[in-house]
mmCIF file of C-alpha atoms and ligand atoms in Angstrom:
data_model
loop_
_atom_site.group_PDB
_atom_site.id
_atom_site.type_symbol
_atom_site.label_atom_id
_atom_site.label_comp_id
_atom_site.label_asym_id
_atom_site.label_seq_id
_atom_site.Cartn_x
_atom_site.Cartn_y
_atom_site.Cartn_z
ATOM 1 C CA UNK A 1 122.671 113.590 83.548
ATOM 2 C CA UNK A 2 125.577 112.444 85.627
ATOM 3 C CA UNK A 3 125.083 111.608 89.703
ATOM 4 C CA UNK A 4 126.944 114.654 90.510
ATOM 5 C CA UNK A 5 124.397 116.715 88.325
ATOM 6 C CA UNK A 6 121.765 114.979 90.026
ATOM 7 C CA UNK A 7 123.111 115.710 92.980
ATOM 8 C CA UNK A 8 123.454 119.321 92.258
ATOM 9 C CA UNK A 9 119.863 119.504 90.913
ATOM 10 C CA UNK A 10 118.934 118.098 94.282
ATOM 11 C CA UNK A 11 120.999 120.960 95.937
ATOM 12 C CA UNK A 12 119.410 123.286 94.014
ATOM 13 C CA UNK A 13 115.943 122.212 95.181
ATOM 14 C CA UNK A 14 117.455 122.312 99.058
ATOM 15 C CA UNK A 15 118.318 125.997 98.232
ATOM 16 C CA UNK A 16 115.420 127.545 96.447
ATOM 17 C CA UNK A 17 112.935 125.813 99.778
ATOM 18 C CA UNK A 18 115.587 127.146 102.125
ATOM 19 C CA UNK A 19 114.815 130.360 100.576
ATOM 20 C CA UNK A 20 111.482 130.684 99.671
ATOM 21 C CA UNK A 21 110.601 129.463 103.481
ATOM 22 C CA UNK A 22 111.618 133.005 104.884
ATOM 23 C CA UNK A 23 108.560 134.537 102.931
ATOM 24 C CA UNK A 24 105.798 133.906 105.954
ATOM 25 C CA UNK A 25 103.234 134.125 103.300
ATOM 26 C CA UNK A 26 104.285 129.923 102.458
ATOM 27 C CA UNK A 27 103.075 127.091 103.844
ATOM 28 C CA UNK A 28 104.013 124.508 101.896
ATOM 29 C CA UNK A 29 106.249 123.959 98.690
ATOM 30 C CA UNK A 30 105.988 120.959 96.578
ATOM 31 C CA UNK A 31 109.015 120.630 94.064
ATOM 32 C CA UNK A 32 107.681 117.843 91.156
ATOM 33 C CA UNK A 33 108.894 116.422 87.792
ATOM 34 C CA UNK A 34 106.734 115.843 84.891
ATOM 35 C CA UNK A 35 109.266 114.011 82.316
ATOM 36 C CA UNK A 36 107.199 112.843 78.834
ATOM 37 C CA UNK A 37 104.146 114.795 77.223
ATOM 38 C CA UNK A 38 101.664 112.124 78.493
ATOM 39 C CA UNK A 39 103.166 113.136 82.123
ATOM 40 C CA UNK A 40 101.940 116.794 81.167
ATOM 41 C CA UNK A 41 105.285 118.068 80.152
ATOM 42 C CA UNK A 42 105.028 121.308 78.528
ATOM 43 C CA UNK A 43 108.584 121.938 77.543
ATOM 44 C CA UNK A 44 110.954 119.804 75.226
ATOM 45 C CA UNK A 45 113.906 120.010 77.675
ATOM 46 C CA UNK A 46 114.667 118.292 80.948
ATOM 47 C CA UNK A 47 113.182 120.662 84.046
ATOM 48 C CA UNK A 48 111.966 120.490 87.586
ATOM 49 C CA UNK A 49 109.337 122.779 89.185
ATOM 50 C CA UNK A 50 108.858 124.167 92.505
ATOM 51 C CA UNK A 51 105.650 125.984 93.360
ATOM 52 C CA UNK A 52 105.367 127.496 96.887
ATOM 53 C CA UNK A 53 101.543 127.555 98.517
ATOM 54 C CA UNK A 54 100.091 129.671 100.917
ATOM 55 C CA UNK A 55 98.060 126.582 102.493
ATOM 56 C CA UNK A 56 99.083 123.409 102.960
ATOM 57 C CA UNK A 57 96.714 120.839 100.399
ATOM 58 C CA UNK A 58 94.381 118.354 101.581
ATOM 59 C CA UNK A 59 96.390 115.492 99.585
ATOM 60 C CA UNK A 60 99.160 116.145 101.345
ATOM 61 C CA UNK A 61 97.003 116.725 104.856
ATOM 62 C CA UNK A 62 95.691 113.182 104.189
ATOM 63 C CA UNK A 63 99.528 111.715 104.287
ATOM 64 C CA UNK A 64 100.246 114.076 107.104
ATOM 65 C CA UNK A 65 97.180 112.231 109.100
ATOM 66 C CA UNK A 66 97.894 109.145 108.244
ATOM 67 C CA UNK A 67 101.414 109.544 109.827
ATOM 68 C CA UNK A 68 100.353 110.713 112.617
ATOM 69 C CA UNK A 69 97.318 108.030 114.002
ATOM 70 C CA UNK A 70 100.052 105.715 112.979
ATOM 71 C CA UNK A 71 102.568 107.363 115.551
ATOM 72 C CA UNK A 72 99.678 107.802 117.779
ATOM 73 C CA UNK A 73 99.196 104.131 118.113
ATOM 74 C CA UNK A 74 102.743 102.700 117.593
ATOM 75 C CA UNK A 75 104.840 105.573 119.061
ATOM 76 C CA UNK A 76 106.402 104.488 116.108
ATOM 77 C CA UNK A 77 107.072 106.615 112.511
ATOM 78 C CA UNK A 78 105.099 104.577 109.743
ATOM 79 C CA UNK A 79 107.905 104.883 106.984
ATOM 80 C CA UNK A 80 110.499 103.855 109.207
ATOM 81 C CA UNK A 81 108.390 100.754 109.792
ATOM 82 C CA UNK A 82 107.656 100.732 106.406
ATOM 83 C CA UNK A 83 111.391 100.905 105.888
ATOM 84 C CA UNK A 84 112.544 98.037 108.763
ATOM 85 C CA UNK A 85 109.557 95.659 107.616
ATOM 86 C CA UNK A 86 110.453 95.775 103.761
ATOM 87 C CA UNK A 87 114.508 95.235 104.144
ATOM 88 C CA UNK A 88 113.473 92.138 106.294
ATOM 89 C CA UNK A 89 110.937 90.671 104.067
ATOM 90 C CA UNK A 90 113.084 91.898 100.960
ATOM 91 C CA UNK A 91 109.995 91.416 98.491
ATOM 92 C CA UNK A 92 109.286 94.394 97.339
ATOM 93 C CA UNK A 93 112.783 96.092 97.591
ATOM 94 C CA UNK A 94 114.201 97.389 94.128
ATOM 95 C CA UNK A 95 117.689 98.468 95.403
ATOM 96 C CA UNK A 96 119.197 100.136 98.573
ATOM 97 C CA UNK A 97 122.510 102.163 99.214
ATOM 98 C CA UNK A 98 123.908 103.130 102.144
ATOM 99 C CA UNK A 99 121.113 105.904 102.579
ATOM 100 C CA UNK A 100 117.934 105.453 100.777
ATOM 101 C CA UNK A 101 116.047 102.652 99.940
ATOM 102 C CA UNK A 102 113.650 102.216 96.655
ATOM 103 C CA UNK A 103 111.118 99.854 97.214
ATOM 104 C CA UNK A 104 107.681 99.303 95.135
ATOM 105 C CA UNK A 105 104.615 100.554 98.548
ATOM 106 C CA UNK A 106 102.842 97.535 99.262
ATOM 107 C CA UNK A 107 99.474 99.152 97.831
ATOM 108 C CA UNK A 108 100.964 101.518 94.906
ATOM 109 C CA UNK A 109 98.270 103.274 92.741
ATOM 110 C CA UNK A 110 99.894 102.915 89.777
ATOM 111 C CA UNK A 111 102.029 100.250 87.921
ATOM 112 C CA UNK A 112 105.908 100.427 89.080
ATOM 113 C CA UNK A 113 105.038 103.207 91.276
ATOM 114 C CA UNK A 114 108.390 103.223 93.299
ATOM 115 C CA UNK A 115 109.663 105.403 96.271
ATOM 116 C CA UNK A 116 112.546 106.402 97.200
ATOM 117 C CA UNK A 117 113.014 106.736 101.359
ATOM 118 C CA UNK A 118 115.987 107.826 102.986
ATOM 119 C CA UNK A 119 117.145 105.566 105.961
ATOM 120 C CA UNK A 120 117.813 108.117 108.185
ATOM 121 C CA UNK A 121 114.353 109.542 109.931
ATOM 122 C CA UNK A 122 113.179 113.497 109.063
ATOM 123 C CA UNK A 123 110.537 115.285 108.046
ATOM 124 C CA UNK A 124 112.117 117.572 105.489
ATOM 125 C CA UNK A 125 114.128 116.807 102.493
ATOM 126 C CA UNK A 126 115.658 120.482 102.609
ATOM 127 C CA UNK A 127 116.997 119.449 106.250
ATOM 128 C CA UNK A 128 118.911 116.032 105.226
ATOM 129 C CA UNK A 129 122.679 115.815 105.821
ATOM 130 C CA UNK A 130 124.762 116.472 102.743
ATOM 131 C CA UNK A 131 125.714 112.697 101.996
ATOM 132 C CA UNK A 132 122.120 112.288 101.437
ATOM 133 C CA UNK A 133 121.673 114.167 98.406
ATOM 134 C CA UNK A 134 124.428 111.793 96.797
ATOM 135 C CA UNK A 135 123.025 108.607 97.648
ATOM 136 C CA UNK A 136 119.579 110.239 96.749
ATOM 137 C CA UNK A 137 121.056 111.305 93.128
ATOM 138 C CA UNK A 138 123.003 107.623 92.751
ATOM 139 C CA UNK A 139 119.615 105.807 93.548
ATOM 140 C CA UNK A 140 117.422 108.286 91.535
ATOM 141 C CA UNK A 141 119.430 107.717 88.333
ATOM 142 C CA UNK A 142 119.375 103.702 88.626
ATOM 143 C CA UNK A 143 115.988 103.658 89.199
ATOM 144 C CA UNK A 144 114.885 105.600 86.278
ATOM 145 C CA UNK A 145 117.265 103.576 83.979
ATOM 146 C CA UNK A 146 116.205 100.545 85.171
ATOM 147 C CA UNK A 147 112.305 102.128 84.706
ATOM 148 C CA UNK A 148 113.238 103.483 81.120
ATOM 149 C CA UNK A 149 115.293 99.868 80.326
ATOM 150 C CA UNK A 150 112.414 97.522 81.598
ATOM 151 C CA UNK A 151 109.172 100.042 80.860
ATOM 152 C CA UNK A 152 111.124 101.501 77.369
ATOM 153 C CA UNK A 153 111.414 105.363 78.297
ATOM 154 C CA UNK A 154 107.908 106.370 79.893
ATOM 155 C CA UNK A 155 106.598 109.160 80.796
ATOM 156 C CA UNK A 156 106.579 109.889 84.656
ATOM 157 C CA UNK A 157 106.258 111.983 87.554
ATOM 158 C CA UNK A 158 108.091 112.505 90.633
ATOM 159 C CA UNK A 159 107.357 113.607 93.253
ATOM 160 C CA UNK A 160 108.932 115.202 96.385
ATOM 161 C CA UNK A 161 107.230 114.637 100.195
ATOM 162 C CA UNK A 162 108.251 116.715 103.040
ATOM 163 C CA UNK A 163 106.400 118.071 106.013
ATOM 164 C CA UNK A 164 105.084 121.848 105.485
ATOM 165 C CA UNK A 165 107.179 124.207 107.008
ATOM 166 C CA UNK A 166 104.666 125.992 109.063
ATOM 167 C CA UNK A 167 103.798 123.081 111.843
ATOM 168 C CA UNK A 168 105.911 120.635 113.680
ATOM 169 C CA UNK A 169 105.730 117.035 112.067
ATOM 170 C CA UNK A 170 109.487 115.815 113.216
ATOM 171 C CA UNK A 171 108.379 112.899 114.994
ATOM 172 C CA UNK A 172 105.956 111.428 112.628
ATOM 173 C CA UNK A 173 106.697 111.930 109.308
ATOM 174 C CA UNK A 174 109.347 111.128 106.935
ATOM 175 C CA UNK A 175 110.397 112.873 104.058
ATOM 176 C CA UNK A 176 110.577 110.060 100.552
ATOM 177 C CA UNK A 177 110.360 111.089 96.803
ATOM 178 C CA UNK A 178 107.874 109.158 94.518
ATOM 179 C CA UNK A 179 108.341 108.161 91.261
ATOM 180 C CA UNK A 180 105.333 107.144 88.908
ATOM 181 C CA UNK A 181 105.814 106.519 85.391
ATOM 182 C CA UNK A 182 102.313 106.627 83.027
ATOM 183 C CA UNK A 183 101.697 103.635 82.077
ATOM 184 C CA UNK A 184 98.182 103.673 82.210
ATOM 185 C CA UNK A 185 95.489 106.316 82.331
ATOM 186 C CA UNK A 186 93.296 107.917 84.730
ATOM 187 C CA UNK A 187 89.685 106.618 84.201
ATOM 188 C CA UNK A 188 86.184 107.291 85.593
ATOM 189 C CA UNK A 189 86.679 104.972 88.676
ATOM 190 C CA UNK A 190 89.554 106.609 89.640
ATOM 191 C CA UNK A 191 87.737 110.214 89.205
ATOM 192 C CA UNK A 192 84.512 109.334 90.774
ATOM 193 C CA UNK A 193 86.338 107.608 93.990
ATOM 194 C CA UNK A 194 90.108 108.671 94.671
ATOM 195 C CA UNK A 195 90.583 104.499 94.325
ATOM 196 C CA UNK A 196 93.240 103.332 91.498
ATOM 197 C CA UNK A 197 93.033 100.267 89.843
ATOM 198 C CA UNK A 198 96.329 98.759 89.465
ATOM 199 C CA UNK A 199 96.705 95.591 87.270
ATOM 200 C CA UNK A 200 100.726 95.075 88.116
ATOM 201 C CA UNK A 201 101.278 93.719 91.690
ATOM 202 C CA UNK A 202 103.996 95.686 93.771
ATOM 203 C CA UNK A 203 105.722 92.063 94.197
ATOM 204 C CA UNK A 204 106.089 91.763 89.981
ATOM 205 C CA UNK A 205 106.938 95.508 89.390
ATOM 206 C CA UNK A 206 110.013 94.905 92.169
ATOM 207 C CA UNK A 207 111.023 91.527 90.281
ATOM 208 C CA UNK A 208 111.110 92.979 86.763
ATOM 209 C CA UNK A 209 112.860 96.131 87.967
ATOM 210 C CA UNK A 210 115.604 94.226 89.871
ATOM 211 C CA UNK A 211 116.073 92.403 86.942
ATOM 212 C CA UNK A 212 117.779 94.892 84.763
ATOM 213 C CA UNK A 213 121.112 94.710 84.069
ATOM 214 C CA UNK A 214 123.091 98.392 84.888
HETATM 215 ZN ZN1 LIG B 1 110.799 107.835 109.953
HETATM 216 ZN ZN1 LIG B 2 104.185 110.258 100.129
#
């Protein structure tokens, strides 16, 4: 796809949440992308999917509280820190635009697990400014050539994070969209703990992803 029909997929997302949060029955809506069969792709063709929820999941509760003890302490939203403290130390930074930055998380589950934050602080993706959704598309597409150049076409899932729509969580958390491509598979450790084993350091994933050539 181009950026601008990126960008429009992105504005499609915006629209169907917009929408779907005027039915009080929602709490939350996750929009996701499984790309590849070993990413549990059950169509041939490129597609997106939104689900709405009536509750809001305990994954997602878990990032929610994490945010927040970290504003507790620090007064202080944890991506934007995250944000601030990886453009300074520029290690584990895969590219940046004028608003979003892609870095590899400095403890990433999986192998070239990359996110994608926007600069600008908010809790919602379906409540970013319109010249978001460009920069969003422009970054989204690099990334995922330079993933399908360097990691030859895998399978992946992404991910979109934004604060449910039934609470307030302005101040504390930060809407990002995660990208993980399958590179390796979900094992017994990682089902009898929640803890992933992750062979690539966040440090070498950022230096072989930088180094493609767009
Ligand atoms: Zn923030
Ligand atoms: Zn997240």
């Amino acid at each position: 796809m181009s950026e601008a029909h990126i960008e429009r997929v992105f504005w499609a997302f915006r629209e169907r949440i917009v929408d779907l949060k005027r039915d009080t029955r929602f709490r939350f809506i996750l929009v996701f992308k499984n790309h590849g069969a070993a990413a549990g792709a059950t169509l041939e063709h490129s597609h997106s999917q939104l689900i709405a929820l009536p509750i809001v999941p305990d994954f997602v509760r878990e990032e929610l509280d994490g945010a927040r003890r970290h504003f507790e302490a620090k007064e202080r939203c944890v991506y934007c820190d995250i944000i601030r403290q990886e453009v300074e130390s520029d290690r584990r930074i895969v590219q940046e635009n004028a608003d979003i930055v892609a870095l590899s998380p400095y403890a990433p589950r999986f192998p070239f697990e990359t996110w994608l934050l926007p600069r600008q602080h908010g809790a919602r993706f379906e409540e970013a400014p319109r010249s978001v959704y460009e920069s969003l598309a422009r970054m989204l597409k690099s990334v995922l050539q330079r993933m399908n150049r360097a990691l030859e076409n895998p399978a992946y899932n992404l991910v979109i994070h934004s604060a449910p729509f039934s609470e307030s969580h302005g101040d504390f958390y930060h809407w990002h969209v995660e990208v993980m491509p399958k590179l390796a598979r979900m094992a017994g450790f990682e089902a009898g703990t929640g803890f992933y084993i992750n062979p690539t350091s966040p440090e070498e994933a950022t230096q072989v992803l930088r180094a493609v050539r767009l």
